[in-house]
């Protein structure tokens, strides 16, 4: 008599923990593809790579177009050096959708001119210049001051320290973070940037500033291989279905975002989420799972530019939202999944789905305590969060980010040059994918869809406005200031009633949620840079972020 197959939960455990392939996915993603900026050729390759892996598992896999941009932008190598009065090999980065160089142009490095007379003096010779200092907004008087150098073909580009961008985490010396304006990719070929902008590691920037204070000329050389390509560029989400055996039109969604910023490999933001989603699918298919409802695996793009892909998915699939039981989103790095908070109406469903999880061992050596904590409340938030689950909450769908714990410091690699493969902790990732598979299958197999009772009202726009107003100390009508509170961040920066926010930390803003995504990451003491429209002119304002608590 043939031996009976072990229960599905045991097959999932064995497949996920004894035969894990999650780090193989991570290796391919980080090393064969690398950074995955939305709209880049690497992003296109990554989408097809993921679709092919899902299809090889036997899933119904496809690419779903959510938008089309006019320009592609790709980065290759970045190089910088100081040639004189001493030789310094520099570590540099550039914002996305910024210009590259033609070759390796050399020029005199000079401080950012503060007066028109200083620009006139630079034009007296025949030298070409790299300008050092925080780059002025393109609409500001500071940038207009540089226009004579641009018109004369004498401005090679601008450069600044990483710290002066306001993006770095002060806990990690020499961290470099760069972002970029995706509106460039939506614009015309003729309007693409032509002046490179470079960010230099802080310890090297300190030495550069010392040299600039000396009497000897400073000569710099940069090669920035940033290249635009004419589109159109199709932007896609990756969607794959393990079709339900009884209720195929109802579903549980397991998801993550596939895109990353362009500086490093995007290993923990969000290669970890991408690979745990792929591995979750592989575990379920290899274990022979036949869920009652469809388990849909989604890898979003455009998350870093404002949850673009998941928002468009919700709109495109709006008639399905009532049939989505739950959404589970992994966008919190390489630590191990430890907790969820659910509504009382969902308690029994989750206790059932989590039963096999509670029998697992912790992947963290020496950890004492429950392997998973389920917190139950009468009501849970129906909106909020800075990742793709928020797109579903806004549509009234129960959706969660996974709560993680562990030894990894997420802020170290987050959006920095250090977000590489070596940050990923293999046993944590194997554990995560296994838990995701158990929970997704458990919820998909429940008799009914999860109850919406106890899910707070979705108010994404109002929540973003309230959070932004509270952080800045203002009242807003859209991004126009209608009131300034005393001793708030905005008041100390010099923001006035009637001002309209144009940029925060160099990033364009058009709605309160744009501002909130930026200011929520600020630490006390970080310098904040606003550009506001005032009286028909762009005004730049700066202030430390510390506020009264």
Short mmCIF file of C-alpha atoms in Angstrom, two decimals:
data_model
loop_
_atom_site.label_atom_id
_atom_site.label_comp_id
_atom_site.label_asym_id
_atom_site.label_seq_id
_atom_site.Cartn_x
_atom_site.Cartn_y
_atom_site.Cartn_z
CA UNK A 1 0.00 0.00 0.00
CA UNK A 2 1.43 3.37 -1.01
CA UNK A 3 2.43 5.71 1.78
CA UNK A 4 0.03 8.59 2.30
CA UNK A 5 1.37 12.02 1.39
CA UNK A 6 2.05 14.28 4.38
CA UNK A 7 -0.45 17.09 5.08
CA UNK A 8 -0.09 20.21 2.94
CA UNK A 9 1.27 22.32 5.82
CA UNK A 10 4.11 19.83 6.36
CA UNK A 11 4.87 19.77 2.64
CA UNK A 12 5.03 23.58 2.62
CA UNK A 13 7.33 23.57 5.65
CA UNK A 14 9.68 21.03 4.13
CA UNK A 15 9.76 22.72 0.73
CA UNK A 16 10.28 26.18 2.17
CA UNK A 17 12.86 25.41 4.84
CA UNK A 18 14.67 22.32 3.52
CA UNK A 19 14.67 23.06 -0.21
CA UNK A 20 14.57 26.86 -0.30
CA UNK A 21 15.36 28.58 -3.59
CA UNK A 22 14.83 32.12 -2.32
CA UNK A 23 18.52 33.07 -2.39
CA UNK A 24 18.86 31.72 -5.92
CA UNK A 25 16.17 34.20 -6.96
CA UNK A 26 17.97 36.91 -4.99
CA UNK A 27 21.29 36.12 -6.69
CA UNK A 28 19.77 36.36 -10.16
CA UNK A 29 17.88 39.55 -9.39
CA UNK A 30 20.78 41.39 -7.74
CA UNK A 31 23.63 40.17 -9.95
CA UNK A 32 22.18 39.28 -13.35
CA UNK A 33 19.78 42.25 -13.44
CA UNK A 34 20.72 44.70 -10.67
CA UNK A 35 19.08 48.08 -10.11
CA UNK A 36 15.55 48.40 -11.46
CA UNK A 37 14.48 51.99 -11.88
CA UNK A 38 10.92 52.29 -13.18
CA UNK A 39 11.03 52.89 -16.93
CA UNK A 40 14.61 51.66 -17.34
CA UNK A 41 15.71 48.80 -19.55
CA UNK A 42 16.72 46.88 -16.41
CA UNK A 43 13.16 47.22 -15.16
CA UNK A 44 11.81 45.81 -18.41
CA UNK A 45 14.24 42.88 -18.14
CA UNK A 46 13.27 42.27 -14.50
CA UNK A 47 9.56 42.11 -15.36
CA UNK A 48 10.14 39.52 -18.04
CA UNK A 49 12.50 37.60 -15.74
CA UNK A 50 9.84 37.40 -13.03
CA UNK A 51 7.07 36.51 -15.50
CA UNK A 52 9.20 33.68 -16.89
CA UNK A 53 9.87 32.28 -13.41
CA UNK A 54 6.17 32.34 -12.52
CA UNK A 55 5.30 30.65 -15.82
CA UNK A 56 7.94 27.96 -15.25
CA UNK A 57 6.12 27.09 -12.01
CA UNK A 58 2.99 26.38 -14.03
CA UNK A 59 1.18 29.57 -13.06
CA UNK A 60 -0.89 31.72 -15.39
CA UNK A 61 1.61 34.58 -15.68
CA UNK A 62 1.41 37.83 -17.60
CA UNK A 63 2.60 41.43 -17.80
CA UNK A 64 -0.12 44.04 -17.33
CA UNK A 65 0.59 47.50 -18.77
CA UNK A 66 -0.37 50.37 -16.46
CA UNK A 67 1.21 53.34 -18.25
CA UNK A 68 3.59 54.44 -20.96
CA UNK A 69 6.43 56.94 -20.57
CA UNK A 70 8.10 58.88 -23.35
CA UNK A 71 11.73 58.37 -22.30
CA UNK A 72 13.82 55.54 -20.91
CA UNK A 73 16.78 56.37 -18.69
CA UNK A 74 19.63 54.00 -17.93
CA UNK A 75 22.75 54.33 -15.83
CA UNK A 76 26.03 52.55 -16.32
CA UNK A 77 29.31 53.40 -14.58
CA UNK A 78 29.92 56.57 -12.58
CA UNK A 79 33.46 57.86 -12.05
CA UNK A 80 34.91 60.95 -10.41
CA UNK A 81 38.28 62.19 -9.31
CA UNK A 82 40.13 65.26 -8.14
CA UNK A 83 43.26 65.69 -10.25
CA UNK A 84 44.87 68.71 -8.59
CA UNK A 85 46.19 69.99 -6.25
CA UNK A 86 46.10 66.37 -5.07
CA UNK A 87 44.73 63.12 -6.46
CA UNK A 88 41.50 61.77 -4.93
CA UNK A 89 39.46 58.92 -6.41
CA UNK A 90 35.85 59.73 -5.58
CA UNK A 91 32.78 57.65 -4.86
CA UNK A 92 29.92 59.42 -6.60
CA UNK A 93 26.26 58.99 -7.51
CA UNK A 94 23.74 60.92 -9.58
CA UNK A 95 19.97 61.37 -9.36
CA UNK A 96 17.80 59.34 -11.69
CA UNK A 97 16.75 61.03 -14.93
CA UNK A 98 19.73 63.39 -14.75
CA UNK A 99 22.20 64.09 -17.53
CA UNK A 100 25.39 62.21 -18.27
CA UNK A 101 28.72 63.41 -19.58
CA UNK A 102 30.26 63.05 -23.01
CA UNK A 103 33.52 61.33 -22.21
CA UNK A 104 35.52 62.36 -19.14
CA UNK A 105 35.49 66.15 -19.12
CA UNK A 106 38.01 67.97 -16.92
CA UNK A 107 37.36 71.36 -15.47
CA UNK A 108 38.07 73.75 -12.64
CA UNK A 109 35.98 73.07 -9.56
CA UNK A 110 34.60 76.29 -8.06
CA UNK A 111 32.12 77.08 -5.28
CA UNK A 112 28.57 77.83 -6.35
CA UNK A 113 28.52 81.53 -7.33
CA UNK A 114 26.28 83.56 -5.02
CA UNK A 115 26.35 86.78 -7.05
CA UNK A 116 26.16 87.70 -10.72
CA UNK A 117 29.57 89.36 -10.40
CA UNK A 118 31.13 86.02 -9.48
CA UNK A 119 29.72 84.45 -12.65
CA UNK A 120 31.03 87.34 -14.73
CA UNK A 121 34.50 86.79 -13.27
CA UNK A 122 34.40 83.12 -14.26
CA UNK A 123 33.56 84.10 -17.84
CA UNK A 124 36.67 86.27 -18.17
CA UNK A 125 38.95 83.31 -18.94
CA UNK A 126 38.42 80.31 -21.17
CA UNK A 127 38.13 77.58 -18.53
CA UNK A 128 35.25 75.16 -18.14
CA UNK A 129 33.82 74.59 -14.69
CA UNK A 130 32.35 72.08 -12.32
CA UNK A 131 30.33 74.02 -9.73
CA UNK A 132 30.40 72.81 -6.12
CA UNK A 133 27.45 73.24 -3.77
CA UNK A 134 23.78 72.27 -3.36
CA UNK A 135 22.25 72.53 -6.81
CA UNK A 136 19.67 75.33 -7.02
CA UNK A 137 16.14 74.57 -8.12
CA UNK A 138 15.85 74.91 -11.88
CA UNK A 139 13.26 77.65 -11.40
CA UNK A 140 15.27 79.58 -8.82
CA UNK A 141 17.35 82.72 -9.18
CA UNK A 142 20.39 80.65 -8.23
CA UNK A 143 20.00 78.53 -11.35
CA UNK A 144 19.28 81.56 -13.51
CA UNK A 145 22.54 83.02 -12.25
CA UNK A 146 24.37 80.06 -13.82
CA UNK A 147 22.71 80.55 -17.20
CA UNK A 148 25.54 82.67 -18.69
CA UNK A 149 27.96 79.80 -18.00
CA UNK A 150 25.54 77.36 -19.63
CA UNK A 151 24.99 79.61 -22.65
CA UNK A 152 28.76 79.94 -23.12
CA UNK A 153 29.23 76.16 -22.92
CA UNK A 154 31.42 76.62 -19.86
CA UNK A 155 29.37 74.77 -17.19
CA UNK A 156 30.28 71.08 -17.22
CA UNK A 157 28.00 70.20 -14.32
CA UNK A 158 27.28 70.58 -10.62
CA UNK A 159 28.40 68.53 -7.62
CA UNK A 160 27.66 68.48 -3.91
CA UNK A 161 28.21 66.46 -0.74
CA UNK A 162 25.82 63.64 0.15
CA UNK A 163 25.00 65.30 3.47
CA UNK A 164 23.99 68.54 1.80
CA UNK A 165 21.22 66.79 -0.16
CA UNK A 166 19.33 66.24 3.10
CA UNK A 167 18.63 62.59 2.21
CA UNK A 168 21.25 60.69 4.21
CA UNK A 169 20.68 58.96 7.52
CA UNK A 170 22.99 60.55 10.09
CA UNK A 171 23.36 57.18 11.85
CA UNK A 172 25.47 55.89 8.95
CA UNK A 173 28.51 58.01 8.02
CA UNK A 174 29.26 58.27 4.28
CA UNK A 175 25.88 56.97 3.22
CA UNK A 176 24.83 58.33 -0.19
CA UNK A 177 21.19 58.60 -1.21
CA UNK A 178 19.99 59.95 -4.54
CA UNK A 179 16.49 59.96 -5.98
CA UNK A 180 15.13 61.73 -9.09
CA UNK A 181 12.18 63.31 -10.85
CA UNK A 182 10.18 60.82 -12.91
CA UNK A 183 8.35 63.69 -14.61
CA UNK A 184 11.41 63.91 -16.86
CA UNK A 185 10.57 60.47 -18.28
CA UNK A 186 7.09 61.70 -19.13
CA UNK A 187 8.44 64.73 -20.99
CA UNK A 188 9.70 65.40 -24.48
CA UNK A 189 13.09 64.27 -25.76
CA UNK A 190 14.01 67.89 -26.41
CA UNK A 191 13.38 68.88 -22.77
CA UNK A 192 15.59 66.21 -21.15
CA UNK A 193 18.33 67.52 -18.81
CA UNK A 194 21.74 68.30 -20.29
CA UNK A 195 23.77 69.44 -17.25
CA UNK A 196 25.04 66.57 -15.04
CA UNK A 197 24.51 66.66 -11.30
CA UNK A 198 26.78 64.62 -9.02
CA UNK A 199 26.72 63.68 -5.33
CA UNK A 200 30.02 62.91 -3.56
CA UNK A 201 30.66 60.78 -0.47
CA UNK A 202 30.89 62.96 2.63
CA UNK A 203 34.43 62.23 3.83
CA UNK A 204 35.73 63.06 0.37
CA UNK A 205 33.49 66.10 0.18
CA UNK A 206 35.06 67.43 3.37
CA UNK A 207 38.49 67.28 1.74
CA UNK A 208 37.18 68.92 -1.41
CA UNK A 209 35.83 71.83 0.59
CA UNK A 210 39.19 72.20 2.34
CA UNK A 211 40.91 72.37 -1.03
CA UNK A 212 38.43 74.95 -2.29
CA UNK A 213 39.35 77.18 0.63
CA UNK A 214 43.03 77.05 -0.35
CA UNK A 215 44.93 79.17 -2.82
CA UNK A 216 45.52 76.48 -5.46
CA UNK A 217 43.20 75.72 -8.35
CA UNK A 218 41.13 72.55 -7.92
CA UNK A 219 40.75 70.41 -11.04
CA UNK A 220 38.03 67.75 -11.23
CA UNK A 221 37.11 65.09 -13.75
CA UNK A 222 33.91 63.08 -13.97
CA UNK A 223 32.53 60.43 -16.30
CA UNK A 224 28.80 59.88 -15.82
CA UNK A 225 27.31 57.26 -18.09
CA UNK A 226 23.66 58.22 -17.84
CA UNK A 227 21.81 57.73 -21.08
CA UNK A 228 18.31 58.63 -22.26
CA UNK A 229 16.54 56.60 -24.93
CA UNK A 230 13.45 57.60 -26.88
CA UNK A 231 10.30 55.66 -26.03
CA UNK A 232 7.52 54.94 -25.71
CA UNK A 233 8.33 52.75 -22.70
CA UNK A 234 5.62 50.35 -21.53
CA UNK A 235 5.36 50.15 -17.74
CA UNK A 236 4.06 46.82 -16.46
CA UNK A 237 3.12 44.92 -13.34
CA UNK A 238 3.84 41.19 -13.18
CA UNK A 239 0.74 39.13 -12.31
CA UNK A 240 0.56 35.34 -11.86
CA UNK A 241 -2.30 33.14 -10.70
CA UNK A 242 -2.45 29.85 -8.87
CA UNK A 243 -6.05 29.36 -9.92
CA UNK A 244 -8.56 28.37 -7.25
CA UNK A 245 -10.15 24.95 -7.44
CA UNK A 246 -13.62 26.01 -6.19
CA UNK A 247 -13.85 29.79 -6.27
CA UNK A 248 -11.39 30.95 -8.93
CA UNK A 249 -12.94 34.43 -9.17
CA UNK A 250 -12.15 35.15 -5.50
CA UNK A 251 -8.58 35.65 -4.43
CA UNK A 252 -5.83 36.31 -1.94
CA UNK A 253 -3.01 38.54 -3.20
CA UNK A 254 0.64 38.07 -2.20
CA UNK A 255 2.72 40.97 -3.45
CA UNK A 256 5.81 43.17 -3.36
CA UNK A 257 7.31 45.85 -5.55
CA UNK A 258 9.91 44.85 -8.11
CA UNK A 259 11.26 48.29 -8.90
CA UNK A 260 14.12 49.93 -6.99
CA UNK A 261 16.10 53.11 -7.07
CA UNK A 262 19.10 52.98 -9.33
CA UNK A 263 22.13 53.37 -7.10
CA UNK A 264 22.73 49.77 -5.99
CA UNK A 265 21.15 46.35 -6.51
CA UNK A 266 17.92 47.10 -4.66
CA UNK A 267 18.52 43.98 -2.57
CA UNK A 268 16.38 44.83 0.46
CA UNK A 269 14.23 47.49 -1.20
CA UNK A 270 12.72 45.54 -2.56
CA UNK A 271 14.57 42.50 -3.83
CA UNK A 272 13.69 40.71 -0.59
CA UNK A 273 9.98 41.24 -1.15
CA UNK A 274 10.24 40.28 -4.81
CA UNK A 275 12.11 37.06 -4.05
CA UNK A 276 9.94 36.05 -1.09
CA UNK A 277 6.90 36.45 -3.37
CA UNK A 278 8.49 34.30 -6.07
CA UNK A 279 9.55 31.73 -3.48
CA UNK A 280 6.08 31.70 -1.92
CA UNK A 281 4.67 30.81 -5.34
CA UNK A 282 7.33 28.16 -5.89
CA UNK A 283 6.71 26.56 -2.49
CA UNK A 284 2.97 26.32 -3.06
CA UNK A 285 3.29 24.86 -6.54
CA UNK A 286 6.07 22.44 -5.54
CA UNK A 287 4.03 21.30 -2.52
CA UNK A 288 1.03 20.63 -4.74
CA UNK A 289 -1.26 23.17 -3.12
CA UNK A 290 -4.75 23.40 -4.63
CA UNK A 291 -6.34 26.43 -2.92
CA UNK A 292 -10.11 26.88 -2.94
CA UNK A 293 -9.63 30.49 -4.04
CA UNK A 294 -7.06 31.87 -6.47
CA UNK A 295 -3.78 32.99 -4.94
CA UNK A 296 -2.54 35.85 -7.09
CA UNK A 297 1.10 36.91 -7.00
CA UNK A 298 1.77 40.51 -8.01
CA UNK A 299 5.04 42.36 -8.46
CA UNK A 300 4.45 46.08 -8.81
CA UNK A 301 6.51 48.71 -10.56
CA UNK A 302 6.49 52.46 -9.96
CA UNK A 303 6.24 52.00 -6.18
CA UNK A 304 9.18 54.31 -5.53
CA UNK A 305 7.53 57.07 -7.56
CA UNK A 306 4.31 56.97 -5.53
CA UNK A 307 2.73 53.46 -5.58
CA UNK A 308 1.98 54.03 -9.26
CA UNK A 309 1.68 50.44 -10.45
CA UNK A 310 -0.48 49.20 -7.59
CA UNK A 311 -2.76 52.23 -7.77
CA UNK A 312 -3.32 51.65 -11.48
CA UNK A 313 -3.91 47.93 -10.84
CA UNK A 314 -6.67 48.76 -8.34
CA UNK A 315 -8.31 51.04 -10.90
CA UNK A 316 -7.93 48.54 -13.75
CA UNK A 317 -9.31 45.70 -11.59
CA UNK A 318 -11.82 47.77 -9.65
CA UNK A 319 -14.67 45.34 -10.33
CA UNK A 320 -12.65 42.59 -8.61
CA UNK A 321 -11.95 44.45 -5.37
CA UNK A 322 -15.02 43.05 -3.61
CA UNK A 323 -13.75 39.55 -4.34
CA UNK A 324 -10.27 40.08 -2.88
CA UNK A 325 -10.19 38.47 0.56
CA UNK A 326 -6.78 39.81 1.66
CA UNK A 327 -3.60 41.43 0.39
CA UNK A 328 -0.21 40.65 1.98
CA UNK A 329 2.63 42.96 1.00
CA UNK A 330 6.35 42.43 1.77
CA UNK A 331 8.28 45.70 1.54
CA UNK A 332 10.11 45.87 4.85
CA UNK A 333 13.50 44.34 4.19
CA UNK A 334 15.31 41.20 5.19
CA UNK A 335 14.20 40.67 8.80
CA UNK A 336 11.76 37.85 9.65
CA UNK A 337 7.99 38.05 9.74
CA UNK A 338 6.74 38.14 13.29
CA UNK A 339 3.33 39.80 13.62
CA UNK A 340 0.05 41.04 12.19
CA UNK A 341 -2.76 43.12 13.64
CA UNK A 342 -6.26 42.11 12.55
CA UNK A 343 -9.84 43.02 13.38
CA UNK A 344 -11.89 40.96 15.82
CA UNK A 345 -14.09 39.85 12.91
CA UNK A 346 -11.04 38.18 11.35
CA UNK A 347 -9.68 36.48 14.48
CA UNK A 348 -10.89 32.93 13.79
CA UNK A 349 -9.77 33.02 10.16
CA UNK A 350 -6.25 34.10 11.07
CA UNK A 351 -5.92 31.79 14.05
CA UNK A 352 -6.73 28.91 11.71
CA UNK A 353 -4.35 30.10 8.96
CA UNK A 354 -1.54 30.71 11.45
CA UNK A 355 -1.80 27.35 13.23
CA UNK A 356 1.01 25.74 11.17
CA UNK A 357 3.12 28.90 11.50
CA UNK A 358 3.00 28.65 15.29
CA UNK A 359 4.73 25.28 15.06
CA UNK A 360 7.75 26.69 13.23
CA UNK A 361 11.01 27.55 14.96
CA UNK A 362 12.30 31.10 14.96
CA UNK A 363 14.95 31.71 12.28
CA UNK A 364 16.82 34.04 14.63
CA UNK A 365 19.40 32.19 16.67
CA UNK A 366 18.86 32.59 20.40
CA UNK A 367 15.44 34.21 20.04
CA UNK A 368 13.04 33.40 22.86
CA UNK A 369 9.34 34.01 22.60
CA UNK A 370 6.47 33.20 20.25
CA UNK A 371 7.41 32.77 16.62
CA UNK A 372 4.38 34.84 15.59
CA UNK A 373 2.18 37.30 17.42
CA UNK A 374 -1.40 37.95 16.30
CA UNK A 375 -2.81 41.16 17.74
CA UNK A 376 -6.58 41.58 17.61
CA UNK A 377 -8.40 44.92 17.80
CA UNK A 378 -11.99 45.95 17.34
CA UNK A 379 -10.99 48.24 14.47
CA UNK A 380 -7.85 48.38 12.35
CA UNK A 381 -6.80 51.25 10.06
CA UNK A 382 -8.46 51.32 6.68
CA UNK A 383 -5.82 53.53 5.08
CA UNK A 384 -2.26 54.71 5.44
CA UNK A 385 1.18 53.27 4.94
CA UNK A 386 3.87 54.06 2.45
CA UNK A 387 3.81 50.91 0.35
CA UNK A 388 1.53 49.14 -2.09
CA UNK A 389 -0.91 47.66 0.44
CA UNK A 390 -2.15 51.26 0.88
CA UNK A 391 -3.54 51.21 -2.68
CA UNK A 392 -5.87 48.37 -1.67
CA UNK A 393 -6.80 49.86 1.69
CA UNK A 394 -7.94 52.94 -0.20
CA UNK A 395 -10.36 50.69 -2.09
CA UNK A 396 -11.70 49.11 1.10
CA UNK A 397 -9.78 45.82 0.76
CA UNK A 398 -8.15 44.25 3.85
CA UNK A 399 -4.43 44.66 3.24
CA UNK A 400 -1.33 44.37 5.40
CA UNK A 401 2.37 44.99 5.40
CA UNK A 402 4.17 42.20 7.26
CA UNK A 403 5.62 43.21 10.63
CA UNK A 404 9.22 42.02 10.85
CA UNK A 405 11.87 41.76 13.54
CA UNK A 406 15.49 40.67 13.54
CA UNK A 407 19.08 41.81 13.46
CA UNK A 408 19.15 43.78 10.23
CA UNK A 409 19.17 47.60 10.33
CA UNK A 410 16.88 48.49 7.45
CA UNK A 411 17.95 52.14 7.27
CA UNK A 412 21.56 51.22 6.52
CA UNK A 413 20.90 49.96 3.01
CA UNK A 414 17.60 51.69 2.37
CA UNK A 415 17.87 53.73 -0.83
CA UNK A 416 21.67 53.85 -0.49
CA UNK A 417 24.80 52.57 -2.20
CA UNK A 418 24.88 49.72 0.33
CA UNK A 419 21.62 48.03 -0.68
CA UNK A 420 23.39 44.95 -2.02
CA UNK A 421 23.03 41.17 -1.92
CA UNK A 422 25.21 40.71 1.17
CA UNK A 423 22.62 42.49 3.36
CA UNK A 424 20.06 39.72 2.82
CA UNK A 425 19.80 37.13 5.63
CA UNK A 426 19.06 33.72 4.02
CA UNK A 427 17.31 31.93 6.93
CA UNK A 428 15.06 34.93 7.47
CA UNK A 429 14.05 34.95 3.82
CA UNK A 430 13.39 31.21 3.75
CA UNK A 431 11.24 31.56 6.87
CA UNK A 432 9.31 34.50 5.41
CA UNK A 433 8.41 32.77 2.17
CA UNK A 434 7.29 29.70 4.11
CA UNK A 435 5.06 31.77 6.41
CA UNK A 436 3.61 33.68 3.45
CA UNK A 437 2.73 30.41 1.74
CA UNK A 438 1.04 28.99 4.85
CA UNK A 439 -0.97 32.13 5.56
CA UNK A 440 -1.98 32.78 1.94
CA UNK A 441 -3.20 29.21 1.56
CA UNK A 442 -4.95 29.29 4.93
CA UNK A 443 -6.89 32.45 4.10
CA UNK A 444 -7.63 31.26 0.54
CA UNK A 445 -9.14 28.05 1.95
CA UNK A 446 -11.44 29.69 4.51
CA UNK A 447 -15.18 29.07 3.97
CA UNK A 448 -15.86 32.75 3.26
CA UNK A 449 -14.01 35.90 2.28
CA UNK A 450 -12.53 37.82 5.21
CA UNK A 451 -15.07 40.08 6.87
CA UNK A 452 -14.74 43.82 6.29
CA UNK A 453 -16.21 44.49 9.74
CA UNK A 454 -13.69 46.40 11.80
CA UNK A 455 -11.77 47.69 8.78
CA UNK A 456 -11.53 51.43 9.19
CA UNK A 457 -12.87 53.80 6.59
CA UNK A 458 -10.48 54.35 3.69
CA UNK A 459 -9.40 57.99 3.68
CA UNK A 460 -6.04 58.06 1.90
CA UNK A 461 -6.19 61.66 0.74
CA UNK A 462 -7.50 63.01 4.04
CA UNK A 463 -4.99 60.97 6.06
CA UNK A 464 -2.06 62.20 3.98
CA UNK A 465 -3.24 65.79 4.38
CA UNK A 466 -3.65 65.46 8.14
CA UNK A 467 -0.26 63.81 8.57
CA UNK A 468 1.44 66.43 6.42
CA UNK A 469 -0.28 69.31 8.19
CA UNK A 470 0.72 67.94 11.57
CA UNK A 471 4.37 67.39 10.61
CA UNK A 472 4.79 70.83 9.03
CA UNK A 473 2.49 72.84 11.29
CA UNK A 474 0.24 74.18 8.52
CA UNK A 475 -3.25 73.93 7.11
CA UNK A 476 -3.43 73.05 3.42
CA UNK A 477 -5.75 73.36 0.46
CA UNK A 478 -4.08 70.83 -1.80
CA UNK A 479 -0.45 72.00 -1.52
CA UNK A 480 -1.38 75.65 -0.93
CA UNK A 481 -0.83 76.94 2.60
CA UNK A 482 -3.93 78.42 4.24
CA UNK A 483 -2.60 78.67 7.81
CA UNK A 484 0.83 78.57 9.48
CA UNK A 485 1.02 77.37 13.09
CA UNK A 486 3.47 79.12 15.45
CA UNK A 487 6.80 77.36 16.08
CA UNK A 488 6.08 74.61 13.55
CA UNK A 489 8.55 73.37 10.96
CA UNK A 490 6.97 75.48 8.21
CA UNK A 491 6.89 78.67 10.33
CA UNK A 492 10.56 78.29 11.25
CA UNK A 493 11.43 77.82 7.57
CA UNK A 494 9.66 81.04 6.65
CA UNK A 495 6.64 79.53 4.91
CA UNK A 496 3.81 82.05 4.58
CA UNK A 497 0.05 81.84 4.09
CA UNK A 498 -0.60 81.78 0.33
CA UNK A 499 2.61 79.89 -0.49
CA UNK A 500 2.23 76.84 -2.72
CA UNK A 501 4.69 73.98 -2.25
CA UNK A 502 6.60 73.10 -5.45
CA UNK A 503 9.47 70.97 -4.13
CA UNK A 504 10.52 69.34 -0.88
CA UNK A 505 14.11 68.08 -0.61
CA UNK A 506 14.49 68.65 -4.36
CA UNK A 507 11.52 66.39 -5.20
CA UNK A 508 8.52 67.90 -7.00
CA UNK A 509 5.21 67.73 -5.11
CA UNK A 510 1.66 68.14 -6.38
CA UNK A 511 -0.45 66.67 -3.56
CA UNK A 512 -0.12 66.31 0.23
CA UNK A 513 0.81 62.62 0.03
CA UNK A 514 3.89 63.59 -2.04
CA UNK A 515 5.04 65.84 0.80
CA UNK A 516 4.26 63.24 3.46
CA UNK A 517 6.34 60.52 1.78
CA UNK A 518 9.34 62.83 2.01
CA UNK A 519 8.97 64.51 5.39
CA UNK A 520 8.03 61.31 7.27
CA UNK A 521 11.65 60.11 6.79
CA UNK A 522 13.23 63.25 8.25
CA UNK A 523 15.11 62.97 11.50
CA UNK A 524 15.52 65.69 14.09
CA UNK A 525 18.33 67.96 12.99
CA UNK A 526 18.11 67.04 9.30
CA UNK A 527 17.99 70.11 7.08
CA UNK A 528 14.74 70.52 5.17
CA UNK A 529 14.64 72.36 1.84
CA UNK A 530 11.36 73.70 0.50
CA UNK A 531 10.70 75.51 -2.75
CA UNK A 532 7.43 77.44 -2.67
CA UNK A 533 5.62 79.56 -5.25
CA UNK A 534 5.16 83.04 -3.81
CA UNK A 535 3.96 86.04 -5.77
CA UNK A 536 4.73 84.36 -9.07
CA UNK A 537 8.30 83.50 -8.05
CA UNK A 538 9.96 80.35 -6.73
CA UNK A 539 11.44 80.87 -3.27
CA UNK A 540 13.82 78.41 -1.61
CA UNK A 541 13.59 77.93 2.18
CA UNK A 542 15.78 75.88 4.52
CA UNK A 543 15.49 74.88 8.18
CA UNK A 544 16.55 72.03 10.53
CA UNK A 545 13.77 69.49 10.93
CA UNK A 546 13.73 69.37 14.74
CA UNK A 547 10.32 70.28 16.11
CA UNK A 548 8.80 70.57 19.58
CA UNK A 549 7.25 67.31 20.66
#
